[in-house]
Structure formats: structure tokens, C-alpha cells
GROMACS .gro file of C-alpha atoms in nm:
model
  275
    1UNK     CA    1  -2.718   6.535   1.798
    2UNK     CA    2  -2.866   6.501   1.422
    3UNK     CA    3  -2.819   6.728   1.171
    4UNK     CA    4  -3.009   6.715   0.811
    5UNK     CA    5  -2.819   6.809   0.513
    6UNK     CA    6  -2.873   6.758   0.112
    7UNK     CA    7  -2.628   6.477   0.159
    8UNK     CA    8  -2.821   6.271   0.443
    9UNK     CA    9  -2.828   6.316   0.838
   10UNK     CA   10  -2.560   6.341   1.051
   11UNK     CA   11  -2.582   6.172   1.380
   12UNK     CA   12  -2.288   6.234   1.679
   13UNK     CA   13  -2.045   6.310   1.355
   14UNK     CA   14  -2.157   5.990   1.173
   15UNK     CA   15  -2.283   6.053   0.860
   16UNK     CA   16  -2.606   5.788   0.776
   17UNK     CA   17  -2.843   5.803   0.463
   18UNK     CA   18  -3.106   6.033   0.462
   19UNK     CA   19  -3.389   5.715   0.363
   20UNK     CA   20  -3.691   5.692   0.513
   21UNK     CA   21  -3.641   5.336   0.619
   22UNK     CA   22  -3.294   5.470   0.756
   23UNK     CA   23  -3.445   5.748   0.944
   24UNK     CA   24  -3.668   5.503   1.102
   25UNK     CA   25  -3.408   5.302   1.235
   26UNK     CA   26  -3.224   5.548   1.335
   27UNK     CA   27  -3.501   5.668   1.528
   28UNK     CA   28  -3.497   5.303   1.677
   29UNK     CA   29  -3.131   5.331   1.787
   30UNK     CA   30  -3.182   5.716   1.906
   31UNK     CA   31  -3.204   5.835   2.236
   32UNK     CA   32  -3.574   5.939   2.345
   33UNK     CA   33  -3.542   6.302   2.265
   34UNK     CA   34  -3.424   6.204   1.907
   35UNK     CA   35  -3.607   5.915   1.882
   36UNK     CA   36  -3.921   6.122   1.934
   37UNK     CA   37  -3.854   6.375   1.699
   38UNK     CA   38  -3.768   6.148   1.416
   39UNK     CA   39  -4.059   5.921   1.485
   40UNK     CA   40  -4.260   6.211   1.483
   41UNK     CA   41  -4.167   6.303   1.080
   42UNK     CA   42  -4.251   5.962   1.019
   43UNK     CA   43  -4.591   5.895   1.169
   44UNK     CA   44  -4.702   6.220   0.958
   45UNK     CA   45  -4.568   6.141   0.651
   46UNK     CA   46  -4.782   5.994   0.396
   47UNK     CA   47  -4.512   5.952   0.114
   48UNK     CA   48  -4.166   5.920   0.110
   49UNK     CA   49  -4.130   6.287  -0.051
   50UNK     CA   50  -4.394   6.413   0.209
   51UNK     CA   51  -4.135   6.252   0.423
   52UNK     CA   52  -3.811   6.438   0.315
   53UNK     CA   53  -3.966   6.743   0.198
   54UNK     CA   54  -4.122   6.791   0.552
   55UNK     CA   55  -3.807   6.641   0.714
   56UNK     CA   56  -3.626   6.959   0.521
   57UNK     CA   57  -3.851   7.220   0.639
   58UNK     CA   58  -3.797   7.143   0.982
   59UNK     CA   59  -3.464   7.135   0.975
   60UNK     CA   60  -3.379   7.496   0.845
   61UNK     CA   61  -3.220   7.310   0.526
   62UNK     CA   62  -3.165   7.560   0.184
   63UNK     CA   63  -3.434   7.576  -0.083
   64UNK     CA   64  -3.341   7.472  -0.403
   65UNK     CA   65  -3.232   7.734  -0.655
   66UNK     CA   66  -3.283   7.676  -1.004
   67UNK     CA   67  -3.132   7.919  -1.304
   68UNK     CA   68  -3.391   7.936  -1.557
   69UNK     CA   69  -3.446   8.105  -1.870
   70UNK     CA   70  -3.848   8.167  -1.892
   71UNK     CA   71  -3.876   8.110  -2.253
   72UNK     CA   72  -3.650   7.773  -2.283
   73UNK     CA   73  -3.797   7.464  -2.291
   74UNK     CA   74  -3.548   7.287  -2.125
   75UNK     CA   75  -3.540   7.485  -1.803
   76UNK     CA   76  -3.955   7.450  -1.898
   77UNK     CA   77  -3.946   7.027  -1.821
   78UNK     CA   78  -3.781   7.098  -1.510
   79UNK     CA   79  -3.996   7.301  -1.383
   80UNK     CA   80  -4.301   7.042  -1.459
   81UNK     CA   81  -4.041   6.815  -1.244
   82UNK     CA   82  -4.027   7.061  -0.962
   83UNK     CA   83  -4.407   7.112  -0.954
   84UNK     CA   84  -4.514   6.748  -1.010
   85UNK     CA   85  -4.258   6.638  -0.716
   86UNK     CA   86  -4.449   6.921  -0.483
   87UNK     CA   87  -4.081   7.102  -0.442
   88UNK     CA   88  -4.016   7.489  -0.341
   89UNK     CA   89  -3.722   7.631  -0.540
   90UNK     CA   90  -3.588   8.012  -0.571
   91UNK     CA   91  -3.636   8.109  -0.934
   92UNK     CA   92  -3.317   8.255  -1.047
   93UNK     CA   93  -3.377   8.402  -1.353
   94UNK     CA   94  -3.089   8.421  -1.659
   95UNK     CA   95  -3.161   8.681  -1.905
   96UNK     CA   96  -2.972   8.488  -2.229
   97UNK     CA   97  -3.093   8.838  -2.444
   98UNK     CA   98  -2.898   9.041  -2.255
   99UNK     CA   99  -2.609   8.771  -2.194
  100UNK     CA  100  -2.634   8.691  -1.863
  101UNK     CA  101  -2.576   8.327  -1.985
  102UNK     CA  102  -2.162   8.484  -1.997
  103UNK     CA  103  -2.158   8.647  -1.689
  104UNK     CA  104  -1.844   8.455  -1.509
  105UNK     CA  105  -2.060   8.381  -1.220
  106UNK     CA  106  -2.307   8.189  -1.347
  107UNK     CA  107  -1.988   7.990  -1.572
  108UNK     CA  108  -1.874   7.898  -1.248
  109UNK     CA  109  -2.232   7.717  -1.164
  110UNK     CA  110  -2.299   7.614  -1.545
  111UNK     CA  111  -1.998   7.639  -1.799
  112UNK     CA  112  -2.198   7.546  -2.100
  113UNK     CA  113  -2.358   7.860  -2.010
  114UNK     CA  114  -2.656   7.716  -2.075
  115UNK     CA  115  -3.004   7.651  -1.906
  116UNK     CA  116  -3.112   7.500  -1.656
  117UNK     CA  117  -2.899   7.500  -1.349
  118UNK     CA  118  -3.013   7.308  -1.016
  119UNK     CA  119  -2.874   7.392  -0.700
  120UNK     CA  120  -2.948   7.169  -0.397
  121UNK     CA  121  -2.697   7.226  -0.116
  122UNK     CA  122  -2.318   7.201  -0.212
  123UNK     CA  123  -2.479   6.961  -0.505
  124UNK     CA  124  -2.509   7.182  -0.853
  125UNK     CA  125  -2.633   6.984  -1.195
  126UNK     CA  126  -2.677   7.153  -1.505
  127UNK     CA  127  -2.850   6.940  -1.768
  128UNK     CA  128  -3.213   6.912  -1.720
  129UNK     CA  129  -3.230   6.505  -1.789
  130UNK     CA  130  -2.988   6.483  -1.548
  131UNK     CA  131  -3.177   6.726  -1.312
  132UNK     CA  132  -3.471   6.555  -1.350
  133UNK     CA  133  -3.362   6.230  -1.310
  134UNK     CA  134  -3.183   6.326  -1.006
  135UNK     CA  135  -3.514   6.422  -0.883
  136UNK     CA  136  -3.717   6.159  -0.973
  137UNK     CA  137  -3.397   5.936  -0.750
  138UNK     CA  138  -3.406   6.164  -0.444
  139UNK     CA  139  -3.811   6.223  -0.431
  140UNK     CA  140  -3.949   5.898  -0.573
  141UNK     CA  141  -4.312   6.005  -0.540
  142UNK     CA  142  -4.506   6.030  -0.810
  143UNK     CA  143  -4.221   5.852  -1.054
  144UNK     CA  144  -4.145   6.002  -1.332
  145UNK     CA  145  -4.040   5.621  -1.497
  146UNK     CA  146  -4.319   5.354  -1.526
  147UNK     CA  147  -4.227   4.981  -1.397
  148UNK     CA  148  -4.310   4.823  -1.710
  149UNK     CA  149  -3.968   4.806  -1.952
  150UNK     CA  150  -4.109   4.826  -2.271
  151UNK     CA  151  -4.304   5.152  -2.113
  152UNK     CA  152  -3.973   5.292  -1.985
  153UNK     CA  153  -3.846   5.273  -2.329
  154UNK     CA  154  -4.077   5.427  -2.482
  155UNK     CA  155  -4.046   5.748  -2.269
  156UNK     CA  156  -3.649   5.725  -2.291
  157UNK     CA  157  -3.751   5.731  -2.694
  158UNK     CA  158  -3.958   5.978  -2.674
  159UNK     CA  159  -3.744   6.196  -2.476
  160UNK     CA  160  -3.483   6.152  -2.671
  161UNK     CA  161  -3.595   6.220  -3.028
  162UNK     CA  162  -3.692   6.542  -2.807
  163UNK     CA  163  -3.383   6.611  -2.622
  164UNK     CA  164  -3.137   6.546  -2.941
  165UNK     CA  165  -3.327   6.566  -3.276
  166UNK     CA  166  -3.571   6.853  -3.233
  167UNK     CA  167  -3.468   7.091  -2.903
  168UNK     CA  168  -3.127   7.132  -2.979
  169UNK     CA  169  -3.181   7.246  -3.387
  170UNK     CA  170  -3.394   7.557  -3.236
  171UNK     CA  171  -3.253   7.677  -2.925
  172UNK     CA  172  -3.149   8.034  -2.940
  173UNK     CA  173  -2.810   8.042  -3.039
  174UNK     CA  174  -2.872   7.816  -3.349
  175UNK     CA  175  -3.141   8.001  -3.458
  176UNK     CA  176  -2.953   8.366  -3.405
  177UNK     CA  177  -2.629   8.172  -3.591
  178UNK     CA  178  -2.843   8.055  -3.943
  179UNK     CA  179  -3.010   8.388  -3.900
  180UNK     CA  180  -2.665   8.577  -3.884
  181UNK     CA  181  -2.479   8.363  -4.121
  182UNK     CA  182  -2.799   8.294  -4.377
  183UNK     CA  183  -3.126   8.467  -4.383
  184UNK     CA  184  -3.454   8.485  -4.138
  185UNK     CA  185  -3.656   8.289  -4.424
  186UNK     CA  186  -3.381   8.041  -4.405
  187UNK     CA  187  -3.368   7.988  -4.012
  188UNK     CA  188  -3.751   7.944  -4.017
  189UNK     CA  189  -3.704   7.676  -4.250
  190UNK     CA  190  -3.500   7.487  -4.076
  191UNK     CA  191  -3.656   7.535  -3.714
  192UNK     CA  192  -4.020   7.391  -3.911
  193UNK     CA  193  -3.800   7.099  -4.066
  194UNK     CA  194  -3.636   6.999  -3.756
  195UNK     CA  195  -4.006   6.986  -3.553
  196UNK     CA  196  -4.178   6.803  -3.825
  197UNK     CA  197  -3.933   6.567  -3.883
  198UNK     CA  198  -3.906   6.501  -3.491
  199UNK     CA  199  -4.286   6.519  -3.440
  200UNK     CA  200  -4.369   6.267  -3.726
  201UNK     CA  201  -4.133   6.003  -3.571
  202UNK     CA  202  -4.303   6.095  -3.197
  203UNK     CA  203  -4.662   6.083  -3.364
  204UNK     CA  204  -4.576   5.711  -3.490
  205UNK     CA  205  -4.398   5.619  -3.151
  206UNK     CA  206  -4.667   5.707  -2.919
  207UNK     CA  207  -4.979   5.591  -3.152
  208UNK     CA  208  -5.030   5.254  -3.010
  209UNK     CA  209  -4.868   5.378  -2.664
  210UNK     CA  210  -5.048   5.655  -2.541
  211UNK     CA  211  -5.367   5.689  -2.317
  212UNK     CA  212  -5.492   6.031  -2.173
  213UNK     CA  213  -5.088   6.052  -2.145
  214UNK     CA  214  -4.829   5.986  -2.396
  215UNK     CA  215  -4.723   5.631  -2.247
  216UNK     CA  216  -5.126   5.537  -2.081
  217UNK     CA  217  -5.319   5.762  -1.843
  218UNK     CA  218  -5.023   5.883  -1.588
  219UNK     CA  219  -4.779   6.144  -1.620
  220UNK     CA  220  -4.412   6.019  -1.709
  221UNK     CA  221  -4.092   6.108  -1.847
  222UNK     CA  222  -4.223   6.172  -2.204
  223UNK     CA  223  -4.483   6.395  -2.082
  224UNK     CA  224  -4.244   6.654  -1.899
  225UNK     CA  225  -4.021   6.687  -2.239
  226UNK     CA  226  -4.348   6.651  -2.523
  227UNK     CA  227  -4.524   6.976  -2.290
  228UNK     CA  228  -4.238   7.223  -2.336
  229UNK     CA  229  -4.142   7.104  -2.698
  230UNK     CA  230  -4.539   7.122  -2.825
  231UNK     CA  231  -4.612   7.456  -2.656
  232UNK     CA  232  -4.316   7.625  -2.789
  233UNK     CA  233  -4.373   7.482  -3.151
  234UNK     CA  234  -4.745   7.607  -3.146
  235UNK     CA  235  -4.657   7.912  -2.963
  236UNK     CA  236  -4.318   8.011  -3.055
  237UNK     CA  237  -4.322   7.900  -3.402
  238UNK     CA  238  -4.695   7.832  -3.516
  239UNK     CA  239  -4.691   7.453  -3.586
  240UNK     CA  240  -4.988   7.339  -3.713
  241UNK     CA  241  -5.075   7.031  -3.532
  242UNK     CA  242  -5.328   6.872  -3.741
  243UNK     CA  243  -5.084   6.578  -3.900
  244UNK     CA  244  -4.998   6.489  -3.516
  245UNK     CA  245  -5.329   6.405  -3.311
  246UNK     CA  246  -5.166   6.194  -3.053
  247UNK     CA  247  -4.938   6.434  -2.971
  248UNK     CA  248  -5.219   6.721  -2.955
  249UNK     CA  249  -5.445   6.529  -2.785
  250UNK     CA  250  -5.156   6.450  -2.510
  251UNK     CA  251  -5.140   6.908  -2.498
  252UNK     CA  252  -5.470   6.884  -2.455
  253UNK     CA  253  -5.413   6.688  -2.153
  254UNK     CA  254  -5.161   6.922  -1.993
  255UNK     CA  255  -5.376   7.204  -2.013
  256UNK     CA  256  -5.578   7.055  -1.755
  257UNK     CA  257  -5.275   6.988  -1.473
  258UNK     CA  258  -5.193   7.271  -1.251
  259UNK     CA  259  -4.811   7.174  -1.223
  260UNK     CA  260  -4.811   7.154  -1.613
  261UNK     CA  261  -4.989   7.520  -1.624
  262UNK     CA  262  -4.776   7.675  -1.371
  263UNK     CA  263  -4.467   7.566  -1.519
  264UNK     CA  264  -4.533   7.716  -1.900
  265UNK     CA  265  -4.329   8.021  -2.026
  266UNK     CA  266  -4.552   8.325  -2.022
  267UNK     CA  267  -4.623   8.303  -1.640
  268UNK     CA  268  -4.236   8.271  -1.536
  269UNK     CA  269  -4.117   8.580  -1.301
  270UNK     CA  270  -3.890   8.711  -1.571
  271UNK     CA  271  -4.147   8.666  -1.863
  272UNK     CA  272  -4.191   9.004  -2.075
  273UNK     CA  273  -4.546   9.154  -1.938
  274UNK     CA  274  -4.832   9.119  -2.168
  275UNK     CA  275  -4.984   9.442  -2.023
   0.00000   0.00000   0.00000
């Protein structure tokens, strides 16, 4: 008897990983039933996430559930993730205006009360690097990290100067605190100095890096974190672009990608309607 689960497959009690060059063995050392079956999910299976995701459907396991907020940017990158892996997920939506982000339940899942929050299984991560690089481990097609070092580091860079010096200085509960504790005029100053300063140091990072992409002409890391943080400065809070054409030309580039499009803010289940 097999059983699939997030954590792998479980054969006569034995747990074994969930690989696709496990699974094939295991379909070796099967009896014919299984070893038909299991055979079966590889022959079709172009790719190794073809492979699982298919390997998941047939086996009854739970959809991912991801908490999401449709207006932050970090539950924004993971969606990008979600889409450019080819993954279902239940949307789950967290209201943070009417504090939802509080509600003891969702603590329990994400204490920070913050967004995102994946659920796979029994498996719950709540930090969208973390989310996405768990993602990027468990479905390795396309990957979200080139082979190249100096290329990875650019992306980690890039990421970075996103994740920690830009994102954080104009998420919600900053912006309500210098607005609370200072002036509106004030907190609109400081959300413009924290983008500029963060885009001019991604602008000279990705000059002499980027292609039709910010690291060459395929989708990476840096893309999934640059799409959220651009939109939102041009949409949110009216950045003019002009100093930055690298990273404009890279928006540009997003607008033509369907998991890119999908993934924005305004067409999220729990966006305000524009009707």
C-alpha cells in the first residue's frame, strides 16, 4: 500500500522520499499493481513539478492555502511563485483594515501577524523568502535561482535591498504609525525617500546585469520581488520612474507574463471593486 503525503510517500508503513528518481525506484521494487501505477505518473510526466503536481492530484492530497493580503507586496511575490511554479492554492484572504491580521486564529498560523502565510499539509511557513524558497526546493521547475554564482548574487542583492531597505519602511503599519505619531505630509516623505534611495542602488545593481529580465532574459528571484515593489511604488504611491530605466524596462517586461498579471493586486478575490 502507498500513500502520498506533503512529507513524501508512504509505502507498507515505511516512509520514503517523495523524488522523482525515488518514486521510480520504488516503482522498480513495487509489486505489479503499484509498480504500474507509479510507472504510470512517470511516463506522463514531462517535468519533475508536472511530476509531483500530477502525482498530488491523483492522490486526493490538500491544496495549498495561502493567507494573503491583496494589496501587500509581499504576499504579491508569492503569488508570482505560485503561478510561475503552475501550483493551485485556496486564497485565504486577511483583511489587515479591519484587523483580521489579530484575530487569534490566524496568530496561531502566523504570530507576526503578518502576510503571507503558506500552508502545505501539516507544513505552515510564514515569510514569503522563505515560502518561496521552499517552493523553488520542492518544485524545481522553472528555478527561481540561476546556476551561475555571480548571477545568484545578484538576485539575493537585489532581493534584499527589496526585502530589508525599501518593503519594510512602507508596509502598513509603519506608514499608519508616522502618520499617527507625525503628519500625512511627513509619512509620504519618508515612504518616497525609502523607494528612491532603494531604487537608485537597484538601478546601479542591475545596469550591467539585466536582459529582457533583471539578471538576462529569464525570470528569477529578483524578478518576483522588483514586480510587487515597482507596481506598488507607481501605483500605490506615484513614483516617477524616469531616473530608473532598467528597472522600468524590467515592468515593462512583466506586463507581458500571464503569471506576473494574474498575480498583481487589483485582480485578487478580496480587492475593493472598481465598479
Amino acid at each position: 500500500m502507498w500513500i502520498y503525503s506533503s512529507a513524501g510517500v508512504t509505502v507498507n508503513n515505511k516512509r520514503v522520499s517523495s523524488s522523482p528518481n525515488s518514486l521510480l525506484l520504488l516503482s522498480i521494487q513495487s509489486n505489479r499493481k503499484e509498480k504500474l501505477k507509479l510507472y504510470s505518473y512517470w511516463r506522463t510526466a514531462k517535468k519533475k513539478n508536472s511530476f509531483l503536481r500530477d502525482f498530488m492530484a491523483n492522490s486526493g492530497a490538500e491544496k495549498l492555502k495561502l493567507y494573503s493580503y491583496w494589496r501587500s507586496s509581499c504576499a504579491h511575490r508569492v503569488r508570482i511563485a505560485l503561478a510561475l511554479k503552475g501550483l493551485e492554492y485556496e486564497y485565504i484572504p486577511v483583511n489587515f483594515l479591519k484587523g483580521d491580521q489579530f484575530n487569534p486564529d490566524y496568530l496561531t498560523i502566523n504570530p507576526m501577524g503578518t502576510v503571507p502565510a503558506l500552508v502545505d499539509g501539516d507544513i505552515v511557513i510564514s515569510d514569503s523568502f522563505a515560502i518561496i524558497m521552499y517552493l523553488d526546493e520542492k518544485y524545481p521547475e522553472p528555478p527561481l535561482l540561476p546556476r551561475d554564482l555571480h548571477k545568484r548574487a545578484i538576485n539575493y542583492q537585489a532581493m534584499s535591498i527589496v526585502l530589508s531597505g525599501i518593503q519594510p519602511h512602507q508596509n502598513l503599519a509603519v506608514i499608519r504609525y508616522i502618520e499617527e505619531k507625525i503628519n500625512s505630509e511627513e509619512k509620504t516623505s519618508w515612504v518616497n525617500n525609502a523607494i528612491t534611495k532603494g531604487f537608485t542602488a537597484l538601478e546601479k545593481l542591475l545596469a550591467s546585469s539585466a536582459g529582457k529580465h533583471a539578471t538576462g532574459d529569464e525570470i528569477y528571484l529578483a524578478d518576483l520581488f522588483l514586480a510587487p515593489q515597482i507596481h506598488g511604488a507607481i501605483n500605490r504611491f506615484q513614483i516617477n520612474m524616469e531616473p530608473y530605466p532598467t528597472l522600468a524596462k524590467c515592468y515593462e517586461s512583466y506586463n507581458d507574463l500571464p503569471a506576473f498579471q494574474n498575480a498583481v493586486p487589483e485582480k485578487q478575490p478580496d480587492a475593493p471593486s472598481t465598479s
